[in-house]
Coordinates of C-alpha atoms and ligand atoms in Angstrom, one line a residue:
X1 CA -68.7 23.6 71.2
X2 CA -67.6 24.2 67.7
X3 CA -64.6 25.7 67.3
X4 CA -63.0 27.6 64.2
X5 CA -59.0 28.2 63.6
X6 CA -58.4 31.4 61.8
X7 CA -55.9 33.1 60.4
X8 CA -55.0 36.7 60.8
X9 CA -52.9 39.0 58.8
X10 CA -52.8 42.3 60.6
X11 CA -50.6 43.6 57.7
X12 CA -49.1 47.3 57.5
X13 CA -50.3 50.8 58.0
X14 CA -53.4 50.8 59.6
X15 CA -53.6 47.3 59.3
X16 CA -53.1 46.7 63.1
X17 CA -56.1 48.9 64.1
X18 CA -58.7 48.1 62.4
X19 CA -58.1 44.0 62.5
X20 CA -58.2 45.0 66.9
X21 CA -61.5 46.2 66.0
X22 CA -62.8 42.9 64.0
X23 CA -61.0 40.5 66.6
X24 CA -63.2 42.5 69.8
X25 CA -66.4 42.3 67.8
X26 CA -65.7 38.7 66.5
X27 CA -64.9 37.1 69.9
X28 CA -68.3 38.9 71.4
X29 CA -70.3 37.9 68.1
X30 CA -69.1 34.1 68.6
X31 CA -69.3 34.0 72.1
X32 CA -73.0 35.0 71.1
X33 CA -73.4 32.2 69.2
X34 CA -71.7 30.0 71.1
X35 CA -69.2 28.9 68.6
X36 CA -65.2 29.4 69.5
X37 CA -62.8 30.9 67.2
X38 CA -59.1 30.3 67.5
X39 CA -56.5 32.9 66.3
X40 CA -53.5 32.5 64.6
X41 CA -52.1 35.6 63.9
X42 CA -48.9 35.8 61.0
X43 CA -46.8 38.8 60.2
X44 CA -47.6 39.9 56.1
X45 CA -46.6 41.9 53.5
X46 CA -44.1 45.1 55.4
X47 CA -44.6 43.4 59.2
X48 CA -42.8 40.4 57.6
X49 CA -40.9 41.9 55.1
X50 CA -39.5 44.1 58.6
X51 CA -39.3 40.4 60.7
X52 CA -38.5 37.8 58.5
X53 CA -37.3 39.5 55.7
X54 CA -39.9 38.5 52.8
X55 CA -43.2 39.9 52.5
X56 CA -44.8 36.3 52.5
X57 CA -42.8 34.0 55.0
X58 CA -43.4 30.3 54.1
X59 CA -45.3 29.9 57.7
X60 CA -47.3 32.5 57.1
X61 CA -49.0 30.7 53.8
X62 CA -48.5 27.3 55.8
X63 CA -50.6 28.9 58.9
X64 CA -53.3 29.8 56.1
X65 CA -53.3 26.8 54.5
X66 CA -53.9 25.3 58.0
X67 CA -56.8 27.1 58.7
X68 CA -60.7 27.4 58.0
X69 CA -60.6 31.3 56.9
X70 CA -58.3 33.6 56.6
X71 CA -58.9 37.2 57.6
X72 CA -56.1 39.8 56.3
X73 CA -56.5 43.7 56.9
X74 CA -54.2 45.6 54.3
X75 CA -50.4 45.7 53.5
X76 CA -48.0 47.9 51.8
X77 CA -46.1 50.9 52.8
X78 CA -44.4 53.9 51.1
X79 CA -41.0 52.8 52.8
X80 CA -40.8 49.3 50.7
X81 CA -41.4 51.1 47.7
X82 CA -37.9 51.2 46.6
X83 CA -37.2 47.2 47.6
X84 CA -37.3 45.2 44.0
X85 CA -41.0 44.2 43.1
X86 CA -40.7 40.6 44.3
X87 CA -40.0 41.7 47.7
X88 CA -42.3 44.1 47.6
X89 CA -45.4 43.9 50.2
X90 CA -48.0 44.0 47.1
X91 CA -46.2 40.5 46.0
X92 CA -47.0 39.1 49.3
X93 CA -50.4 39.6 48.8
X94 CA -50.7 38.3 45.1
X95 CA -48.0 34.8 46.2
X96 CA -50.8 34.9 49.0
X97 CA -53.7 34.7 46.2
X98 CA -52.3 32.5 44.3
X99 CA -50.6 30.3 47.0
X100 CA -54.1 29.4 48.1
X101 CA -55.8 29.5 44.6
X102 CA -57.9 32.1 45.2
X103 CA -59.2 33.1 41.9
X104 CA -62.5 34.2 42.5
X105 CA -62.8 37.7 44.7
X106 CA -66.6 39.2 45.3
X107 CA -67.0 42.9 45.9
X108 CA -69.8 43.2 47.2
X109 CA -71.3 46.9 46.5
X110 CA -74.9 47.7 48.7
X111 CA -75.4 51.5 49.4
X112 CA -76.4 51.3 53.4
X113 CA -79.7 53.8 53.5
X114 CA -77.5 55.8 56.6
X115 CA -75.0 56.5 54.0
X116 CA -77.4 58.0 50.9
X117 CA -75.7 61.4 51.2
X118 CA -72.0 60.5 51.8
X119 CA -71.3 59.4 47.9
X120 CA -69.9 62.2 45.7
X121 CA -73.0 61.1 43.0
X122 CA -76.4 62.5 43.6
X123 CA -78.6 60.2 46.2
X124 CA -81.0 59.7 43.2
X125 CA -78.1 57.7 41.4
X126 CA -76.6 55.7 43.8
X127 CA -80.1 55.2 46.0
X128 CA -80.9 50.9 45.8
X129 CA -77.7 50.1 44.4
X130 CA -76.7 46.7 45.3
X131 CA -73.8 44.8 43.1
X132 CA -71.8 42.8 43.0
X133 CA -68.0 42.1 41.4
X134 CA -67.1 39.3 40.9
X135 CA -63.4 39.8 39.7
X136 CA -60.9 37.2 38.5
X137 CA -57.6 37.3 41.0
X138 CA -54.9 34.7 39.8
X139 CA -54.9 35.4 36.2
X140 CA -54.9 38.2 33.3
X141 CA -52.2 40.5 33.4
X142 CA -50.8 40.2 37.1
X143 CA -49.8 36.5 36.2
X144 CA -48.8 36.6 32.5
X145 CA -45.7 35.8 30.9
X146 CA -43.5 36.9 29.5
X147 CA -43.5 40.1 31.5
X148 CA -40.4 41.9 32.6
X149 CA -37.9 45.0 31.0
X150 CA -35.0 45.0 29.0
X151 CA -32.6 47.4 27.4
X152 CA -31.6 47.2 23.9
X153 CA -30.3 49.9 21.7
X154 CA -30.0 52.5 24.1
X155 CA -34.0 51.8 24.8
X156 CA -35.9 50.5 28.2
X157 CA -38.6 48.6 27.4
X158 CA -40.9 47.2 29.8
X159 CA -44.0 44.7 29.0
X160 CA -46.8 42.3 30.6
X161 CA -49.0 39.9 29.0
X162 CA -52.7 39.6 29.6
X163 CA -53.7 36.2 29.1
X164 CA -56.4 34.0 29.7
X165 CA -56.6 30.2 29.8
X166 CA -60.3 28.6 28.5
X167 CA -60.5 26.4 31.8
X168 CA -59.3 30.4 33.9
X169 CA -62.2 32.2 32.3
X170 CA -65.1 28.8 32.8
X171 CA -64.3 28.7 36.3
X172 CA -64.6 32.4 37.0
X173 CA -67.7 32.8 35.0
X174 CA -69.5 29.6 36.7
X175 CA -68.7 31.8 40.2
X176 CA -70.5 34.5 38.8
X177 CA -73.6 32.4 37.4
X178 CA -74.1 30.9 40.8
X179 CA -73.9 34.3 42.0
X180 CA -76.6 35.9 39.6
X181 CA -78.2 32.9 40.6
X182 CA -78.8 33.9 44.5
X183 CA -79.0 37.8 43.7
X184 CA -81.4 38.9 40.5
X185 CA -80.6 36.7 38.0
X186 CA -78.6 39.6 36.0
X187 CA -74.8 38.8 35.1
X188 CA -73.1 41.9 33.0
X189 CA -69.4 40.6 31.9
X190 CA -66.8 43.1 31.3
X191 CA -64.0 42.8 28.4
X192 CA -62.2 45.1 26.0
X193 CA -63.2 42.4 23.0
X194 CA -63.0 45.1 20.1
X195 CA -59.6 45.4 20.6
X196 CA -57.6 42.1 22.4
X197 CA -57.4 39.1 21.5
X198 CA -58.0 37.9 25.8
X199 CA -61.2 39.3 26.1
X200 CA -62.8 37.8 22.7
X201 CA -61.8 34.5 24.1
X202 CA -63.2 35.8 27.3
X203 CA -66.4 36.4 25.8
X204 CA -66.5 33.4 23.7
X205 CA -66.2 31.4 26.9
X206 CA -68.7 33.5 28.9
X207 CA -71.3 32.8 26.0
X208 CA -70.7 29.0 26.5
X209 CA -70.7 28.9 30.3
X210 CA -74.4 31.0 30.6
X211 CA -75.7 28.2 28.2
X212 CA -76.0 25.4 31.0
X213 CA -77.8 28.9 32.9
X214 CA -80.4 29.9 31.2
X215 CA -82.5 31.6 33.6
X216 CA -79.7 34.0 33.9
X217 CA -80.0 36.8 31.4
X218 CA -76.0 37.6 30.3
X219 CA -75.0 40.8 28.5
X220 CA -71.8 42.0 27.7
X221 CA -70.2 45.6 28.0
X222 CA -66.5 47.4 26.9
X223 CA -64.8 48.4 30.0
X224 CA -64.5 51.7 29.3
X225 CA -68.3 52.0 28.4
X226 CA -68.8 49.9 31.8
X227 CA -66.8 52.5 34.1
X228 CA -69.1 55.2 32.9
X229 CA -72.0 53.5 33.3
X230 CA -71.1 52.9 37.2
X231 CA -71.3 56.7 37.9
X232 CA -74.0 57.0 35.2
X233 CA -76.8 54.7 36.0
X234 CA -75.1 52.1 38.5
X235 CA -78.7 50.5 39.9
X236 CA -78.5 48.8 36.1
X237 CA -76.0 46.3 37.6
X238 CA -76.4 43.1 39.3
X239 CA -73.3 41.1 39.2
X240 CA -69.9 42.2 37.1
X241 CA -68.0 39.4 36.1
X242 CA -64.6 40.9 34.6
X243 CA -60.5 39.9 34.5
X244 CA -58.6 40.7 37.3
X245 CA -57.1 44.2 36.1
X246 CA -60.4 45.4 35.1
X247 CA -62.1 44.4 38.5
X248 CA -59.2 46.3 40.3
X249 CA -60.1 49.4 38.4
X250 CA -64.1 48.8 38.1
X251 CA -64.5 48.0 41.9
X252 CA -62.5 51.0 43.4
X253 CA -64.9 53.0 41.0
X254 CA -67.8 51.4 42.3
X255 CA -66.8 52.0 45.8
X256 CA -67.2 55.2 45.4
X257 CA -71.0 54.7 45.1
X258 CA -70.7 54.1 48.9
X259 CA -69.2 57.0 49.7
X260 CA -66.0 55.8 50.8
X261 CA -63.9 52.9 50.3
X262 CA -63.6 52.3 54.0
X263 CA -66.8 50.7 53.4
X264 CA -66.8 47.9 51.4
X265 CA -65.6 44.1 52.1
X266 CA -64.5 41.2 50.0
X267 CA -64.3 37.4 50.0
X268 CA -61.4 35.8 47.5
X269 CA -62.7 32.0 47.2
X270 CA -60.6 29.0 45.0
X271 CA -62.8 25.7 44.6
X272 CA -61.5 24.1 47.8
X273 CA -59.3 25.9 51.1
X274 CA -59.7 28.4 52.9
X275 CA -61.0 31.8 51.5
X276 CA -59.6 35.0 52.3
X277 CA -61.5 37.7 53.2
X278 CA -60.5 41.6 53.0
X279 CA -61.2 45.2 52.9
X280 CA -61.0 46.1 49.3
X281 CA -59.1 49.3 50.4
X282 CA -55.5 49.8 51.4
X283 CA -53.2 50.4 54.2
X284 CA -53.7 54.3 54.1
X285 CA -50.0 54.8 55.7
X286 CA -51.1 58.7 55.4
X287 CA -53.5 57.8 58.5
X288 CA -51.8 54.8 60.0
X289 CA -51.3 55.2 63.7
X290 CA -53.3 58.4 64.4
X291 CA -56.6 56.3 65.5
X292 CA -58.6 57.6 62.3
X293 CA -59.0 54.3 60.6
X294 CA -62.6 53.6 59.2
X295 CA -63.0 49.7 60.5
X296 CA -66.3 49.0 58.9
X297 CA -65.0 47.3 55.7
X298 CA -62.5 45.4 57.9
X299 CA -66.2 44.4 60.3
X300 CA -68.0 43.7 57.0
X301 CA -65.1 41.6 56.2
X302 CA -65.0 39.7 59.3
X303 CA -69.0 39.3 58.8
X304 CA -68.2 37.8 55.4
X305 CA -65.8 35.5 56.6
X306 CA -68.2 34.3 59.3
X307 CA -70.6 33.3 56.3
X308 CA -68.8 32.2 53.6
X309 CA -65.8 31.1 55.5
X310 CA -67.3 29.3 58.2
X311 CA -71.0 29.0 57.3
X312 CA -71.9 30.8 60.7
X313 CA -75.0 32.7 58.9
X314 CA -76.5 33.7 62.0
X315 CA -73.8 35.7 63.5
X316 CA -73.0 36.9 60.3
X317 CA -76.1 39.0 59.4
X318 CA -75.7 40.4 63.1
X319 CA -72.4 42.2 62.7
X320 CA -73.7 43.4 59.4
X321 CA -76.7 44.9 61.4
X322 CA -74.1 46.5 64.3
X323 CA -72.4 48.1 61.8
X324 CA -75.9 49.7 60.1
X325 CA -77.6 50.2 63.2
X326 CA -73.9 52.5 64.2
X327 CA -74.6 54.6 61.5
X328 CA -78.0 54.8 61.7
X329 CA -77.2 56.8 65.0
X330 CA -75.2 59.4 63.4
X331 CA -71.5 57.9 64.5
X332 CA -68.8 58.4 61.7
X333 CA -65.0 58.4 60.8
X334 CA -63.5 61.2 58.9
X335 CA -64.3 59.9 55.7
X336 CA -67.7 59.5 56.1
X337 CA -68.4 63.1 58.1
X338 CA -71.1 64.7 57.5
X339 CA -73.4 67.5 59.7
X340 CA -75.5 66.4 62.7
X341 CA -73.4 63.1 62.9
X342 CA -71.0 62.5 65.9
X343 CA -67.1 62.3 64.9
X344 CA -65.2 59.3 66.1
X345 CA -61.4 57.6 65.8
X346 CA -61.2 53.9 64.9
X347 CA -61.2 52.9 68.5
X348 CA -64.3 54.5 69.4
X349 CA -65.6 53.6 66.4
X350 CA -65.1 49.6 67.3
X351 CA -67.1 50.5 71.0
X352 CA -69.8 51.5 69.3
X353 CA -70.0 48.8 67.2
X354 CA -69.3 46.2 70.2
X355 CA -72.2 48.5 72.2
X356 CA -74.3 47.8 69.1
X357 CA -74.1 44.5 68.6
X358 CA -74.9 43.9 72.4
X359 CA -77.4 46.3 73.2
Ligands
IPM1 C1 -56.8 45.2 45.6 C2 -55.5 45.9 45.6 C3 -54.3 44.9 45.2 C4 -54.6 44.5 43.8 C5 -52.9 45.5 45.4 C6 -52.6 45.9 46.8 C7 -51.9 44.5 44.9 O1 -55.5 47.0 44.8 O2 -56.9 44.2 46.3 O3 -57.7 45.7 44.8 O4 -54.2 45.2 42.8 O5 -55.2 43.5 43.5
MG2 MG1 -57.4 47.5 44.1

């Protein structure tokens, strides 16, 4: 039988619930399949900082490295705000990205037909929308030097530097083409090149990648322009390739298509490793530990892994069809709610699902 070592990162704040959820639905969806999975599960980002006093323990990254996929739930936590950033659970997270040379994260965004009426835009707007970000993650202005603060003159002064390597940008936009490839053949990148300097290399470098695809048709947009024209007319999109800043910003936004960010999965993917694979949301410490937890992106996540991760295609498309076919019978967290449907805690939530993807 083939047999699969992953990682998990349970992380902080509601972390713990919703990776229970994805580890009961994974073993049934692999027993299923008859493939095995083997967990290795390492404290992350406030669980570490709490046990072993960093928010990215060296046998954490080490167990990750070890393994075929890496499956991470969310991190961070009011209480750490205070520590000094590099001890911070956030820095976990990006030493995590980099560590393992991550630097291409999809987001995927699909409105599921169950969910039409839960987004705060009309169901005309958001009805068929199906994109994709594809956002640089070890790069831009979350990596650049010199950043840092310093006092002169009775001033504070603190600073970052967005930058952009030619061989950062042909890497991340190559990602993307392949993407546009497989989806509609439509590849919108995102910069701010009327005003820096990063993006009109970033563009300049786009331009010269999408000539070896020419079946791909390429346009570019302003960010700002770009995150009106997600609430405005979002079915326009196919895949967004954009920096690592502006793909934070643009793919919360474009959550919100769905209805809720408790929705919506990612993959993070370097050119060789293991990729990680996430909710794009947070740790919601507001909710943590009160069994209100919305585990679908963490499912969709684990369904994501299972494809990319470990090419198991098969078992893949079947958690994604649990997790529609739950909502398609009215259940629903909090923050999806809605009338008619039937209210249920993050527990509950993964029995359906299980009963779902069984029945
Ligand atoms: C995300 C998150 C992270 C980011 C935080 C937690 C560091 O917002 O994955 O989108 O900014 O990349
Ligand atoms: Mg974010």
């Amino acid at each position: 039988m083939t047999s699969h070592r992953i990682t998990l990162l349970a992380g902080d704040g509601i972390g713990p619930e919703i990776m229970a959820v994805a580890r009961q639905l994974l073993d049934a969806v692999s027993r299923r399949h008859g493939f095995g999975l083997v967990y290795d599960e390492q404290p992350m980002g406030g669980a570490a900082i709490d046990s072993c006093g960093e928010p990215l323990p060296s046998s954490t990254l080490q167990s990750c490295r070890d393994s075929e996929a890496v499956l991470l739930a969310a991190i961070g936590s009011p209480q750490y705000d205070s520590l000094p950033r590099a001890q911070r659970p956030e820095s976990g997270l990006l030493a995590l990205r980099s560590g393992l040379e991550l630097f291409a994260n999809l987001r995927p965004v699909k409105i599921m037909p169950a969910l039409a009426n839960a987004s705060s835009l009309k169901p005309e707007v958001i009805e068929g929308v199906d994109l994709l970000v594809v956002r640089e993650l070890t790069g831009g202005v979350y990596f650049g030097n010199p950043k840092g603060r310093v006092e002169a003159n009775g001033q504070v002064r603190a600073f970052n530097t967005m930058a952009y390597s030619d061989y950062e940008i042909d890497r991340i936009a190559q990602v993307a083409f392949e993407q546009a490839l497989q989806r509609r053949g439509r590849l919108c990148s995102v910069d701010k090149a009327n005003v820096l300097d990063v993006s009109q290399l970033w563009r300049e470098r786009v331009e010269a990648i999408g000539a070896a695809y020419p079946t791909v048709e390429l346009s570019h947009m302003y960010v700002d322009n770009a995150a009106m024209q997600l609430v405005r007319a979002p079915r326009q999109f196919d895949v967004i390739l954009t920096s690592n800043l502006f793909g934070d910003i643009l793919s919360d936004e474009a959550a919100m298509l769905t209805g809720s960010i408790g929705m919506l999965p990612s993959a993070s993917l370097g050119s060789k490793g293991p990729g990680l694979f996430e909710p794009i949301h947070g740790s919601a410490p507001d909710i943590a530990g009160q069994d209100r937890a919305n585990p679908m992106a963490m499912v969709l996540s684990a369904a994501m892994l299972l494809r990319v991760g470990l090419g198991q295609e098969a078992a893949a498309a079947e958690l994604e069809a649990a997790v529609e076919r739950t909502l398609a019978a009215g259940y629903r967290t909090g923050d999806l709610m809605a009338e008619g449907c039937t209210r249920l805690g993050c527990g509950a939530m993964g029995d359906q699902l299980l009963a779902a993807l069984e029945g």
